[in-house]
PDB file of C-alpha atoms and ligand atoms in Angstrom:
ATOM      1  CA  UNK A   1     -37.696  84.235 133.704  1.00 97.00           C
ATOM      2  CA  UNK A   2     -35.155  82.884 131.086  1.00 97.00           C
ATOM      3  CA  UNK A   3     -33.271  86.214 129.486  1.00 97.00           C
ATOM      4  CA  UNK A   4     -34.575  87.478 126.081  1.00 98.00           C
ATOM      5  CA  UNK A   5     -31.520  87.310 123.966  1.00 97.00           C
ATOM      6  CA  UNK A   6     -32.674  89.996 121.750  1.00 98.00           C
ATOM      7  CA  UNK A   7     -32.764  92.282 124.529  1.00 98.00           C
ATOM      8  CA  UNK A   8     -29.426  90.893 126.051  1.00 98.00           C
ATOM      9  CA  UNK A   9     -28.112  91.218 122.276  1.00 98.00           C
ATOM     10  CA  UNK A  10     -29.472  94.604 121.804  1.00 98.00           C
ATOM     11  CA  UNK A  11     -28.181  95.602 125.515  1.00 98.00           C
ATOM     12  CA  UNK A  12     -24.223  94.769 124.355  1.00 98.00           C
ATOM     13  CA  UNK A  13     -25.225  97.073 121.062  1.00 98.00           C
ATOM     14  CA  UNK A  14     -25.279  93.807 118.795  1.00 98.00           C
ATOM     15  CA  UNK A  15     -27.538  93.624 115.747  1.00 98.00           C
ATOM     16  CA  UNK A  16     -30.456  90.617 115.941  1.00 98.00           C
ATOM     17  CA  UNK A  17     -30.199  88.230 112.861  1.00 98.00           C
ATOM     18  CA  UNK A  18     -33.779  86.597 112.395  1.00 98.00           C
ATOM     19  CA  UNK A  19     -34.633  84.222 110.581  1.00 98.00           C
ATOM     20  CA  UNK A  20     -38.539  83.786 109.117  1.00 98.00           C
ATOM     21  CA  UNK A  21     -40.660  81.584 108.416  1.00 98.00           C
ATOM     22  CA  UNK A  22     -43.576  81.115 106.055  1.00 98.00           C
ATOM     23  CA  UNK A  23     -43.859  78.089 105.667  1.00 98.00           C
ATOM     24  CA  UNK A  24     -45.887  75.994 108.654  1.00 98.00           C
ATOM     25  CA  UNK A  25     -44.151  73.390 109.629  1.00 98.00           C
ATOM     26  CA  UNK A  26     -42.531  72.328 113.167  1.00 98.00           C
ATOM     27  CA  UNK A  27     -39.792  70.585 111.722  1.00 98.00           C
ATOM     28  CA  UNK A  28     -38.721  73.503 109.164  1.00 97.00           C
ATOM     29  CA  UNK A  29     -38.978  75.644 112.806  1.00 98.00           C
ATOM     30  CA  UNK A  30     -36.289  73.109 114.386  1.00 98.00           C
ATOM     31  CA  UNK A  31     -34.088  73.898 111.521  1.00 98.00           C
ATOM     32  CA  UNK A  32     -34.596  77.407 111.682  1.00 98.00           C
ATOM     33  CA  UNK A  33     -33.627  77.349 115.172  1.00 98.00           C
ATOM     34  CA  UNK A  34     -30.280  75.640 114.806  1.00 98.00           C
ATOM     35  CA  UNK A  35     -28.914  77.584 111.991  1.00 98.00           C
ATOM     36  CA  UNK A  36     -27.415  80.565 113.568  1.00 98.00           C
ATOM     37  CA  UNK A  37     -29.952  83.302 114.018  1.00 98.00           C
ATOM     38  CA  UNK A  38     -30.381  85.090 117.148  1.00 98.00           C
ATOM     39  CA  UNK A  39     -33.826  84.552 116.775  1.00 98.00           C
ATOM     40  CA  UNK A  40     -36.618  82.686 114.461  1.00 98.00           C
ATOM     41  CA  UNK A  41     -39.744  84.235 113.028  1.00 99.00           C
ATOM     42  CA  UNK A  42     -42.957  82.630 112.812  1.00 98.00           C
ATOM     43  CA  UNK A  43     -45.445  84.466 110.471  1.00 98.00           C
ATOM     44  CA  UNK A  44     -48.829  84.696 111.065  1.00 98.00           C
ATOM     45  CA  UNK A  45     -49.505  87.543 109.077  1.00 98.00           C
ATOM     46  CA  UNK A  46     -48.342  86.508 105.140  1.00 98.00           C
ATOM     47  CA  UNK A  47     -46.907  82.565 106.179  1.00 97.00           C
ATOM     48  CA  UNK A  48     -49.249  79.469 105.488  1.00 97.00           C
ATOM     49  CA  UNK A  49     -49.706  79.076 109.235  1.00 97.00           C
ATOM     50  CA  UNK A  50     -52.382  78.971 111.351  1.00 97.00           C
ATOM     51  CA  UNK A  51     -52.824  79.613 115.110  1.00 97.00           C
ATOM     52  CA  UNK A  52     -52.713  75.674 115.983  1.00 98.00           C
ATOM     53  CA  UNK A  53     -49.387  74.874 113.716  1.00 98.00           C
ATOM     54  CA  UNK A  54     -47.409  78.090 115.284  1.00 98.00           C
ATOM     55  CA  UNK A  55     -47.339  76.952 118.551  1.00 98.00           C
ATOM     56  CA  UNK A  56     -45.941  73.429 117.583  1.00 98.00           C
ATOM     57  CA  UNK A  57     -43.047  75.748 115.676  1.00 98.00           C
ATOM     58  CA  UNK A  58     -42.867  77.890 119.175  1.00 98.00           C
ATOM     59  CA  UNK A  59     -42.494  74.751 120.884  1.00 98.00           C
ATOM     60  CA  UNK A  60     -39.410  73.216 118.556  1.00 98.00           C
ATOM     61  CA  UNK A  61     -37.830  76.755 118.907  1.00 98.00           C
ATOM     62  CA  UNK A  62     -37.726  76.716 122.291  1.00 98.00           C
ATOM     63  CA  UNK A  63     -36.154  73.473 122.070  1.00 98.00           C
ATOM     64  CA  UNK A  64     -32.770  75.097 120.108  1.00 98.00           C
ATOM     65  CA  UNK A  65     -31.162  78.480 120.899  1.00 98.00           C
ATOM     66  CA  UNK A  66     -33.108  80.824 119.001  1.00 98.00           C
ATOM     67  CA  UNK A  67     -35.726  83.177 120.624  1.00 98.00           C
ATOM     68  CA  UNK A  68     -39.470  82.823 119.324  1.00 98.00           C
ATOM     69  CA  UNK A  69     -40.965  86.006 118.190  1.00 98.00           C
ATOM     70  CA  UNK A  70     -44.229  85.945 116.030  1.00 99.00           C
ATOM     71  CA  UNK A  71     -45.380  88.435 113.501  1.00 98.00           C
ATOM     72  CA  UNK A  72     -49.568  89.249 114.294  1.00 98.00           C
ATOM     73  CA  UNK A  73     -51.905  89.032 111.012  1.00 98.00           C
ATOM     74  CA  UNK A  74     -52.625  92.640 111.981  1.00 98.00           C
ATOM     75  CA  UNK A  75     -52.799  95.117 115.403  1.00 98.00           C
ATOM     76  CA  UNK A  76     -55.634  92.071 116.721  1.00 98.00           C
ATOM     77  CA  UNK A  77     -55.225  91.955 120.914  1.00 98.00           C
ATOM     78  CA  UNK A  78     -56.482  88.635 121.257  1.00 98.00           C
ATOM     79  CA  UNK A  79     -54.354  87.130 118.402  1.00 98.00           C
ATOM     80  CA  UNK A  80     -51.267  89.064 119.895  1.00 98.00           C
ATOM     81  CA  UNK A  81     -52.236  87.498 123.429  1.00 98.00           C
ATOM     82  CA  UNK A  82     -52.101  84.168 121.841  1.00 98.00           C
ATOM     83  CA  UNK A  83     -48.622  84.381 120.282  1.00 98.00           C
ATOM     84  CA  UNK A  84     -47.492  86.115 124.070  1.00 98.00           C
ATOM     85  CA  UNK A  85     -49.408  83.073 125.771  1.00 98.00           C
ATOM     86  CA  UNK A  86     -47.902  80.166 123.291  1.00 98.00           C
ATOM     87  CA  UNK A  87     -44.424  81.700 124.053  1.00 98.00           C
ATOM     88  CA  UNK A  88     -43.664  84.398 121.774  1.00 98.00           C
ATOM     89  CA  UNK A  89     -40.461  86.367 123.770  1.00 98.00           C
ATOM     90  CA  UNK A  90     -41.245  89.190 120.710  1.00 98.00           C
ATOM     91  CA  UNK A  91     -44.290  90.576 118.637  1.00 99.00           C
ATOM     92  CA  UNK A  92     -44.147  91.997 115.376  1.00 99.00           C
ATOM     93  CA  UNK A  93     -47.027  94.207 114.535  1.00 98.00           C
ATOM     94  CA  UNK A  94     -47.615  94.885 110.929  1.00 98.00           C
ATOM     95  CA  UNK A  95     -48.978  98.407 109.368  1.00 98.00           C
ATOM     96  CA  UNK A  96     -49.003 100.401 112.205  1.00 98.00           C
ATOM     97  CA  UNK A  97     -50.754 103.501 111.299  1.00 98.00           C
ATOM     98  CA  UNK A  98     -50.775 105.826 113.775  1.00 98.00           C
ATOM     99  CA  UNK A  99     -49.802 106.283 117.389  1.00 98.00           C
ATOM    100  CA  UNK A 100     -53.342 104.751 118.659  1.00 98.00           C
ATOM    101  CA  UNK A 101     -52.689 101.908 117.083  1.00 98.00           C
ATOM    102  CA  UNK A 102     -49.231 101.849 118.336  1.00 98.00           C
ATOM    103  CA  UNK A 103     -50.353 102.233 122.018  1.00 98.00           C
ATOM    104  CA  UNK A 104     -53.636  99.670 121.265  1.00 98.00           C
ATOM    105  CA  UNK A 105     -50.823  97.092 120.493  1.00 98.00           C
ATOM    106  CA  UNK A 106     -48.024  97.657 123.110  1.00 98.00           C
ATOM    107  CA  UNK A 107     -51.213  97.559 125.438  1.00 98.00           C
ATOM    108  CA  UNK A 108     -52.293  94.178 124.264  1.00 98.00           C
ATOM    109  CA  UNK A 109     -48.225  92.795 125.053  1.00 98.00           C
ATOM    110  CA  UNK A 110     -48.683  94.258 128.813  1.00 98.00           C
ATOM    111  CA  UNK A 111     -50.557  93.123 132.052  1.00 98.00           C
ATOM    112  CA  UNK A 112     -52.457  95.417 133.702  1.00 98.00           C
ATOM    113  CA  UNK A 113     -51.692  97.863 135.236  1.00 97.00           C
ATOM    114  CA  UNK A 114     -49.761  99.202 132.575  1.00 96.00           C
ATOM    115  CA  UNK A 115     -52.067  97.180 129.982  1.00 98.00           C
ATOM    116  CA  UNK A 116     -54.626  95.119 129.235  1.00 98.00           C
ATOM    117  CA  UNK A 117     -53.327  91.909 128.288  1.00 98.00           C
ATOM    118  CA  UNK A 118     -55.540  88.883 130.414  1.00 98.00           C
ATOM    119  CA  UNK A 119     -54.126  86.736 132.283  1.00 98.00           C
ATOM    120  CA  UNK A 120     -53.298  83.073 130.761  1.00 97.00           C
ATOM    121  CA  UNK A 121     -49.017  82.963 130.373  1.00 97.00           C
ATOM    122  CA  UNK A 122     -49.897  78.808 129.282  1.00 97.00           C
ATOM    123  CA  UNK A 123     -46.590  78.260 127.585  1.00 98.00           C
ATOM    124  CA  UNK A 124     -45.010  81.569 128.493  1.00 97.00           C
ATOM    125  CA  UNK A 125     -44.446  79.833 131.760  1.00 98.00           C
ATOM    126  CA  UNK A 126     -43.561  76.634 130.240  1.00 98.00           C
ATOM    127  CA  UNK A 127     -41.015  78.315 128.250  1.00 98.00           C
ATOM    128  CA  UNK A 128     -40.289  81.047 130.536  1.00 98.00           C
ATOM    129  CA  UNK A 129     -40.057  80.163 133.667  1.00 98.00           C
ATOM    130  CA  UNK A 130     -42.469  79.948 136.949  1.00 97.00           C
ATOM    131  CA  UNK A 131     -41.568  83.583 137.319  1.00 98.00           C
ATOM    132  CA  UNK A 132     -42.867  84.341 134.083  1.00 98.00           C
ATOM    133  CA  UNK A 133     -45.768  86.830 134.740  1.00 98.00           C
ATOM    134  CA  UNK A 134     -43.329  88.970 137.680  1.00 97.00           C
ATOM    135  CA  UNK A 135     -40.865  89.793 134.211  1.00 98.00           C
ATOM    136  CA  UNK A 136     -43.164  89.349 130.814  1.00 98.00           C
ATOM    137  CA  UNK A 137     -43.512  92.999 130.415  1.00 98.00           C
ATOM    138  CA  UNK A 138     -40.153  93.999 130.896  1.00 98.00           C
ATOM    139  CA  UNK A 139     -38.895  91.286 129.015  1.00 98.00           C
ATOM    140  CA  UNK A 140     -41.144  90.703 125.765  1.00 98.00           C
ATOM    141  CA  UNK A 141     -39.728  92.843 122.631  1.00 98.00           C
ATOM    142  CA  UNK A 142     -41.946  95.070 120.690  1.00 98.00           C
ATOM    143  CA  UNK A 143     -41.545  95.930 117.155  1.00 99.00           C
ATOM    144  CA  UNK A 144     -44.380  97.608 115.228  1.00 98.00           C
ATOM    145  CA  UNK A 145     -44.365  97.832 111.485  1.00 98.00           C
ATOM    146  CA  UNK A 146     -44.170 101.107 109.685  1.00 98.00           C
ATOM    147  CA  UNK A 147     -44.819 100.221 105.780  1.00 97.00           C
ATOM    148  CA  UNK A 148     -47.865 102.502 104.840  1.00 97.00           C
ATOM    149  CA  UNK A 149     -48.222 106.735 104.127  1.00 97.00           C
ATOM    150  CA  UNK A 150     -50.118 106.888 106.966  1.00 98.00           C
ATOM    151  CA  UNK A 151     -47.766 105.180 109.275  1.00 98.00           C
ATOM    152  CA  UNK A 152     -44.773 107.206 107.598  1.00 98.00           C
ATOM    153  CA  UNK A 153     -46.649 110.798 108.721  1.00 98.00           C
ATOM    154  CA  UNK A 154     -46.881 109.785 111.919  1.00 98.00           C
ATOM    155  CA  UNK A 155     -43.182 108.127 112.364  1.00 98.00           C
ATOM    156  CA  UNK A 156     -42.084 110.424 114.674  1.00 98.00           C
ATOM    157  CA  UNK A 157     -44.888 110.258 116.905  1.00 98.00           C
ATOM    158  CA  UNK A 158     -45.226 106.464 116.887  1.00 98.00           C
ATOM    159  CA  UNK A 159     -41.556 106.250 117.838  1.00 98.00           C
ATOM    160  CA  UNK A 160     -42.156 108.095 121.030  1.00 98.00           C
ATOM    161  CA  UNK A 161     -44.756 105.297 121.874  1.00 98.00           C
ATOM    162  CA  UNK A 162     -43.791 104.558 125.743  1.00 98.00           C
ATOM    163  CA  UNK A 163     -43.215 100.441 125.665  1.00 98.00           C
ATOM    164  CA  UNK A 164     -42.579 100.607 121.979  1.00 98.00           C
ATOM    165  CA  UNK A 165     -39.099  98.982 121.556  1.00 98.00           C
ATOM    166  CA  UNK A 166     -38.958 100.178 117.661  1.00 98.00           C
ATOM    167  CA  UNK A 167     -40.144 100.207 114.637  1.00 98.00           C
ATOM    168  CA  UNK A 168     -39.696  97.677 112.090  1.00 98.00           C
ATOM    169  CA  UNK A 169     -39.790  98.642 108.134  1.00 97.00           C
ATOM    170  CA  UNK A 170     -41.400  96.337 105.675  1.00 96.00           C
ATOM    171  CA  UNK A 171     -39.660  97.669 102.165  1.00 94.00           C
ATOM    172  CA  UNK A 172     -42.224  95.972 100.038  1.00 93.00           C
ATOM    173  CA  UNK A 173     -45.302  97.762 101.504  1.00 94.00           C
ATOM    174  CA  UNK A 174     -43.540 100.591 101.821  1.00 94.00           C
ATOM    175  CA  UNK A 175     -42.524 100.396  98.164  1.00 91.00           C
ATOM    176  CA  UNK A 176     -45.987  99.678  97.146  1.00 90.00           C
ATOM    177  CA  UNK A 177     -47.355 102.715  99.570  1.00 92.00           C
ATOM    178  CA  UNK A 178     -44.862 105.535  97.853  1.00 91.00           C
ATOM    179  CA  UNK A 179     -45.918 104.158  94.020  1.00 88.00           C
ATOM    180  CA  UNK A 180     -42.721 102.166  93.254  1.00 84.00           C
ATOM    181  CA  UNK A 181     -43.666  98.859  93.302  1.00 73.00           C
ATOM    182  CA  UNK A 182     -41.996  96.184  95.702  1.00 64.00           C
ATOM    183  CA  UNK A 183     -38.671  96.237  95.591  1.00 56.00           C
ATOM    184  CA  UNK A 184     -36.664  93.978  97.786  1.00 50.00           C
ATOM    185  CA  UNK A 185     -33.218  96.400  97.710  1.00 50.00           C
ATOM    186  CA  UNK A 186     -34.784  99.660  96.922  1.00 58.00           C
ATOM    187  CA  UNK A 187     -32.564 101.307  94.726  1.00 70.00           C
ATOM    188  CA  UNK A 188     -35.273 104.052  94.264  1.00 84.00           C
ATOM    189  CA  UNK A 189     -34.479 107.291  96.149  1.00 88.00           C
ATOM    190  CA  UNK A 190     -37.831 108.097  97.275  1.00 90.00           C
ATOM    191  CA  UNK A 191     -37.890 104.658  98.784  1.00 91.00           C
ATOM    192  CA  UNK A 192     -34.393 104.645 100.051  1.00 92.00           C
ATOM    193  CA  UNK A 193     -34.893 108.276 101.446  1.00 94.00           C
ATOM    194  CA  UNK A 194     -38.368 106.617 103.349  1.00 95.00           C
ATOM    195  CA  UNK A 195     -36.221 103.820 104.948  1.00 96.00           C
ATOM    196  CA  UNK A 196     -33.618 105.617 106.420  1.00 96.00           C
ATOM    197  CA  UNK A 197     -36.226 108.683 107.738  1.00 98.00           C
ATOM    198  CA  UNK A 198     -37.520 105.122 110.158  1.00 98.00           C
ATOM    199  CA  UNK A 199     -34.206 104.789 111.090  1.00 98.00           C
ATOM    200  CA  UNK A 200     -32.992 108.247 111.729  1.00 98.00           C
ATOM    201  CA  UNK A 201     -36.200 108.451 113.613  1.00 98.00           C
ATOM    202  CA  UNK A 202     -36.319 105.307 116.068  1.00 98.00           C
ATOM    203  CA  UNK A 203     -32.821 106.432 116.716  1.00 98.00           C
ATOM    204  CA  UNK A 204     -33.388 110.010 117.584  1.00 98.00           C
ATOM    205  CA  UNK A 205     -36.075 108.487 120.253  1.00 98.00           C
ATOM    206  CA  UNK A 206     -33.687 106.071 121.404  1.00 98.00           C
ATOM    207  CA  UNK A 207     -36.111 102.969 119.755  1.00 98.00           C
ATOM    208  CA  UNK A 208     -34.306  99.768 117.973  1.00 98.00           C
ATOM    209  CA  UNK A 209     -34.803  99.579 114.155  1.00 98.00           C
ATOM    210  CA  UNK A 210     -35.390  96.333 112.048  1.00 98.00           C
ATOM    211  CA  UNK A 211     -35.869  95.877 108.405  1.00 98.00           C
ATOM    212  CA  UNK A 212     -36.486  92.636 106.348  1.00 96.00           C
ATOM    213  CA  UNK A 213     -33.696  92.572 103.699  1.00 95.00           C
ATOM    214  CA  UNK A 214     -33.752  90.455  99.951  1.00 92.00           C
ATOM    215  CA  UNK A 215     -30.279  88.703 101.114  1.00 94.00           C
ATOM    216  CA  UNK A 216     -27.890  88.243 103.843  1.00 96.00           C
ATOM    217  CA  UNK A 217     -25.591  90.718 101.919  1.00 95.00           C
ATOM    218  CA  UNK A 218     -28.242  93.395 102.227  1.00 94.00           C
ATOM    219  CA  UNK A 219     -29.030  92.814 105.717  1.00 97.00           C
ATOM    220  CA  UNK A 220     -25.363  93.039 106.436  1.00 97.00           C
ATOM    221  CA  UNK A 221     -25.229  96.273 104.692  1.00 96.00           C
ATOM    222  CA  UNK A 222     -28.362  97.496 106.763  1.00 97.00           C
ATOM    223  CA  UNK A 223     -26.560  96.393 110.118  1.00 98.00           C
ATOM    224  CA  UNK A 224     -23.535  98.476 108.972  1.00 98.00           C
ATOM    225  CA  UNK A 225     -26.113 100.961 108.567  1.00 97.00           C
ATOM    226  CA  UNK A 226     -27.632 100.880 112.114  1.00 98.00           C
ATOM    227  CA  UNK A 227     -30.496  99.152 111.763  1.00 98.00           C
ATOM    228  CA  UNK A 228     -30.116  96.692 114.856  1.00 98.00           C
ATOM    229  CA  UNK A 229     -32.711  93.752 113.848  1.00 98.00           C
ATOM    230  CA  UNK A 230     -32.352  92.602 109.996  1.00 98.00           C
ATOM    231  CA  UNK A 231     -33.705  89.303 108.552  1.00 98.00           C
ATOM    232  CA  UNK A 232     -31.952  88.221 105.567  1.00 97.00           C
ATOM    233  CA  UNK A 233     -34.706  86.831 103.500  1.00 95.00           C
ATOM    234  CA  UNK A 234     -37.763  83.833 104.004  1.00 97.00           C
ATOM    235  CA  UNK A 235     -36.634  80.622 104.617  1.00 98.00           C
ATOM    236  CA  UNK A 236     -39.585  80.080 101.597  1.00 97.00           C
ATOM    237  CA  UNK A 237     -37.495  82.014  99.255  1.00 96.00           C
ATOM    238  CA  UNK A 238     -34.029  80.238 100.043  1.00 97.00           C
ATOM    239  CA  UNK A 239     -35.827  76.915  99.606  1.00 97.00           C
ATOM    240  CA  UNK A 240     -37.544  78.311  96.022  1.00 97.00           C
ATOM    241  CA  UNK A 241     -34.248  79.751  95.146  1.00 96.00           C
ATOM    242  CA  UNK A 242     -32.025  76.882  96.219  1.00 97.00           C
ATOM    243  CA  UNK A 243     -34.826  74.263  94.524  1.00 98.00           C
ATOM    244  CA  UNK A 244     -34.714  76.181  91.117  1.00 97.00           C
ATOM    245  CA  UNK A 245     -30.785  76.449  91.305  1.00 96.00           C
ATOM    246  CA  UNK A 246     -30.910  72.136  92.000  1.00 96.00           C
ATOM    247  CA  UNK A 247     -33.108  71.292  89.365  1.00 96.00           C
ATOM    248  CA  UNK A 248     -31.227  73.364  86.358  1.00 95.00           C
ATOM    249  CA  UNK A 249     -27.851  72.542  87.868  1.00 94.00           C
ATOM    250  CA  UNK A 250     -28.810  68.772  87.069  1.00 94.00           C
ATOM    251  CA  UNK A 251     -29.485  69.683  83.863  1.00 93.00           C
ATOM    252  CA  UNK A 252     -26.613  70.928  83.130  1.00 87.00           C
ATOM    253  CA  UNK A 253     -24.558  68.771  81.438  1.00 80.00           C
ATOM    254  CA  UNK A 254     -27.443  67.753  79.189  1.00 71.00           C
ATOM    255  CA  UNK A 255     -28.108  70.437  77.951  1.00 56.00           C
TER     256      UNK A 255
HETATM  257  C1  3PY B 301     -42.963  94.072 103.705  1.00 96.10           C
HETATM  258  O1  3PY B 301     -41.884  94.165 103.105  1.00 96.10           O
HETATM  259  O2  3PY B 301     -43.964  94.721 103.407  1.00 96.10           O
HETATM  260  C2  3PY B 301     -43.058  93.168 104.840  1.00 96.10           C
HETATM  261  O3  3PY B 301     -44.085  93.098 105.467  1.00 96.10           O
HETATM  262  C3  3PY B 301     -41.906  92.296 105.170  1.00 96.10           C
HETATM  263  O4  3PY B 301     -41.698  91.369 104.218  1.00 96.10           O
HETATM  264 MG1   MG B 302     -45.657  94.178 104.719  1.00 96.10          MG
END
């Protein structure tokens, strides 16, 4: 089976650079994919994309050097199955509450005996290799959210979640979940104190830590950090950000 660079990354103690899309389009995928990161996000969870469009963006990923990985609209088995059987090398599971729901979705990611995923690898082979369904469990990455009070209480446990590979904070729900709002960098220390308990806790049980970040300079600062998966922003945001900064830069003069 071709190597998961994340795990082959992670392995050499390098931090993963994602990137992540919300927007759902093949073509922005392609461009995704040849722009440096490690890997490239599709999400299915808050990204104008539907179940049909992400596997045209898994299949122009697989066609640059980035890894496909998919965040799930939620802790859904056959949804997650899809994204594993359309060639998703990683899942990202958001608001995982508790360690059932943990275990429910590192079970969906694994064949029996282990788990319960059904049998169907479709592109996973295409994209994998023939020997696809000998090394899929061993080789797919799993990342399960931790952004809600009730997922916080149980942090410890969930990071002891055999198959688990870590946990991986969204700072906006999380934000939102404590009462301060969603704040990109928190700068609050209730929020601040939150993130680092997930990574002083996926650490202690020997679990990988990601975080989505508001820039590239934040995510840099997380890596220095620890946390060893960081996505510097939404490729929607850069575009909105980059569009805004066009159109008043050629005004410039003018006015
Ligand atoms: C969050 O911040 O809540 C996320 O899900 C990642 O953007
Ligand atoms: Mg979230």
């Amino acid at each position: 089976m071709r190597n998961n660079n994340i795990r082959d990354m992670w392995a050499k103690g390098e931090a993963v650079v994602s990137a992540w899309l919300s927007i759902g389009n093949s073509y922005t995928a392609e461009i995704a994919g040849w722009a440096g990161y490690d890997c490239v996000l599709v999400d299915l969870q808050h990204g104008m994309t539907d179940i049909q469009t992400m596997i045209g963006m898994l299949q122009a990923i697989s066609s640059t050097p980035a890894t496909p990985i998919v965040r799930v609209p939620s802790c859904d088995a056959p949804v997650i199955m899809k994204a594993l059987d359309a060639g998703a090398f990683g899942i990202v599971c958001p608001m995982i509450n508790s360690v059932k729901e943990a275990e429910a979705f590192v079970a969906a990611t694994r064949y029996p005996p282990l788990g319960e995923r059904s049998f169907g690898p479709a592109r996973g082979l295409l994209y994998g290799g023939a020997d696809y369904f000998q090394h899929a469990d061993r080789s797919i990455v799993r990342l399960g959210m931790i952004e809600t009070l009730d997922g916080l209480n149980a942090l410890d446990e969930i990071c002891a979640v055999d198959g688990l590979d870590g946990i991986f904070v969204g700072p906006n729900d999380l934000g939102l979940a404590l009462g301060k709002g969603t704040l990109g960098d928190p700068t609050d220390e209730t929020v601040r104190e939150a993130i680092l308990r997930c990574l002083a806790s996926a650490k202690a049980h020997g679990k990988h830590a990601g975080i989505f970040c508001p820039s590239s300079s934040v995510a840099a600062r997380r890596s220095s950090e620890g946390f060893d998966f960081v996505v510097p922003n939404s490729e929607v945001n850069l575009l909105k950000s980059a569009l805004i900064a066009e159109a008043s830069g050629a005004r410039s003069i003018r006015n």
